[in-house]
């Protein structure tokens, strides 16, 4: 939102400086994003050319003697403008002046042997317009010697605020002035009601033909006859230019001015170009309109339009049509002031790709009670600037605005903000912002919300109003509550594990990715989602319709995009949320990752020592398993309590995937290579393996009696390794052997690893040999041969009992 200082002071009586106004705007929540104080125009002065002689060495140059006023001697300037002549009054830049249109700082020049002490400027050189046919030619009464910026209105600072979407009331200069006045920085100037005579009726009727009246809650129309449409006055053009708008003609400029001055978008039709009566309706599929931006838009029934007997004349609340637009031949105009549904405006504008100042305001919510005053104010401006006579207005569909009432306990200010604001001060702030104290006492009040504040719904919103006007800087900092220890825990267990998982995966050579939380419906169903309650009511794109049930679709498509750009070997991960339902309990915190191509830990890149000729080892299920177990181990779970079972969800390959569990019921995650059908559905190819670990499924660690780290306890005895090879049925999982061997003596056996699997005739049909390595760590004595013999018998016995396996001969 942009405006100039003089424009603001049309509505605010204040002696505050520019710096004070900007500081206060930011303090009350209207953050100042940019200020152009027009300092670049201050050095330029109005000067008069006393004489203009031909340059002795250049046919197209002239040597000017220029009077700068104030009794100073004339200065010599070399000029090449075709309109340079004696008696011309223009804008002079002296040496040392920065010329914005040229982006140079002037110095005393020597042009073909003649010194030049400055330059007479064109409008383009001052960034006033694109005109560069000649230097500025001012009227004879222009005051020589005075600042050109003051004379041309270029000394009016421009302020731009970064307006949040919940403040539609401050999409107008008047609304900003109201907030500043409430903060004590001046007095709000109340606008004078429009005063003009009514002559006759508006002959054009309006019909609202909609299945949902909320799409157009009100429509007002007035005919003004006998207007003279020419350029708007200089003061209006100057303000519109200052905020980046191009003046067009008086009628169009008035509607643009009302949009910014009062936050009330208006539209004017050339009455002679309107055929019959107007109808507000949904567009017919395939209807088209040539809009005021000279582009043709194809409409759908989701768009509300204003139409006449010729067809669509305007896209309601967004942009008018070229056919019924006003030009220099317009004599009768229809002024429209309507209300539109914010959601429909936002959807229609997004679907058509149209961004206008009208859409910006209507999709946030304009003041419904200003529909008729806005029409009267616009009519007054048209009559003042273009002449004519106004007819009686016609109003359709508007039944008035019902104010919301909020029960407001004044104690909420202290409870929610910590500010000690008196009840009198709270009442004053709310009243000055337009809120009405309907009833109440010293403890609480019933507050009526003004029509221009659709964002205020409850008592917390009223507290925010009191807080921002009273001053957020009045909130005193308070020390954090004493946690009892220097290194007391601040983050939750889930937050700690989120950070830990990211570090663990990054240390394994994976890069963090951030993917969309919403995915196409077909992908959601492919990964177990697609529930109706997880569909977005207003998706940002058609292919982002559902909340994701898994991180893997986004990671897989990201890996494919990298491959399409030439980076085939990629390892990426993400730690974020997935959604199984629309309740907080059904949102999960998941660590997921995908490896593609040769991005495996066993061998990455094109090295001579890699297994494949010309490329690295392709990723497989074991890479995904290692990543998943690394996350679990980093999060502090005892790996002895973790079991791996064969098989996973349907999107993994059934024979190359696994499920990680803690006990029979708690599922910690899944891993594996992806099913070919899954990859085909996602249009993804290549060697791909991935995993997901559910961080919120891990039990919290048991609380320890002390936070002090225990002393390091190392055994003084040598670790011993013993190898065993068991012949078991082919259906027996290696994990069963590991579990059985480990349970032989959990104090002595610190680890069991599988290092070989063999199948062949020597072990029998339907059988296989599984070789394991058992790590034995004595703690209190050196083990004897008898101790090892007893432990061996126990290991063999446990494996035989659990799996039916026998020692291989």
XYZ file of C-alpha atoms in Angstrom, residues 49 167-168 172 179 224 361 382 446 555 567 596 610 622 645 731 806:
17
model
C 17.016 31.281 -20.473
C -6.151 -5.485 7.607
C -8.519 -4.576 4.760
C -7.078 3.100 2.127
C -5.075 4.206 12.969
C -24.521 10.931 -14.522
C -9.317 -5.131 -1.771
C -17.314 13.274 -11.197
C -20.120 -5.654 24.907
C 11.288 -37.193 -2.416
C 22.320 -35.526 -11.584
C 18.979 -43.073 -6.410
C 33.483 -50.067 -8.104
C 20.560 -52.646 2.446
C 10.858 -58.270 9.708
C 12.239 -69.745 4.992
C 22.030 -77.347 13.156
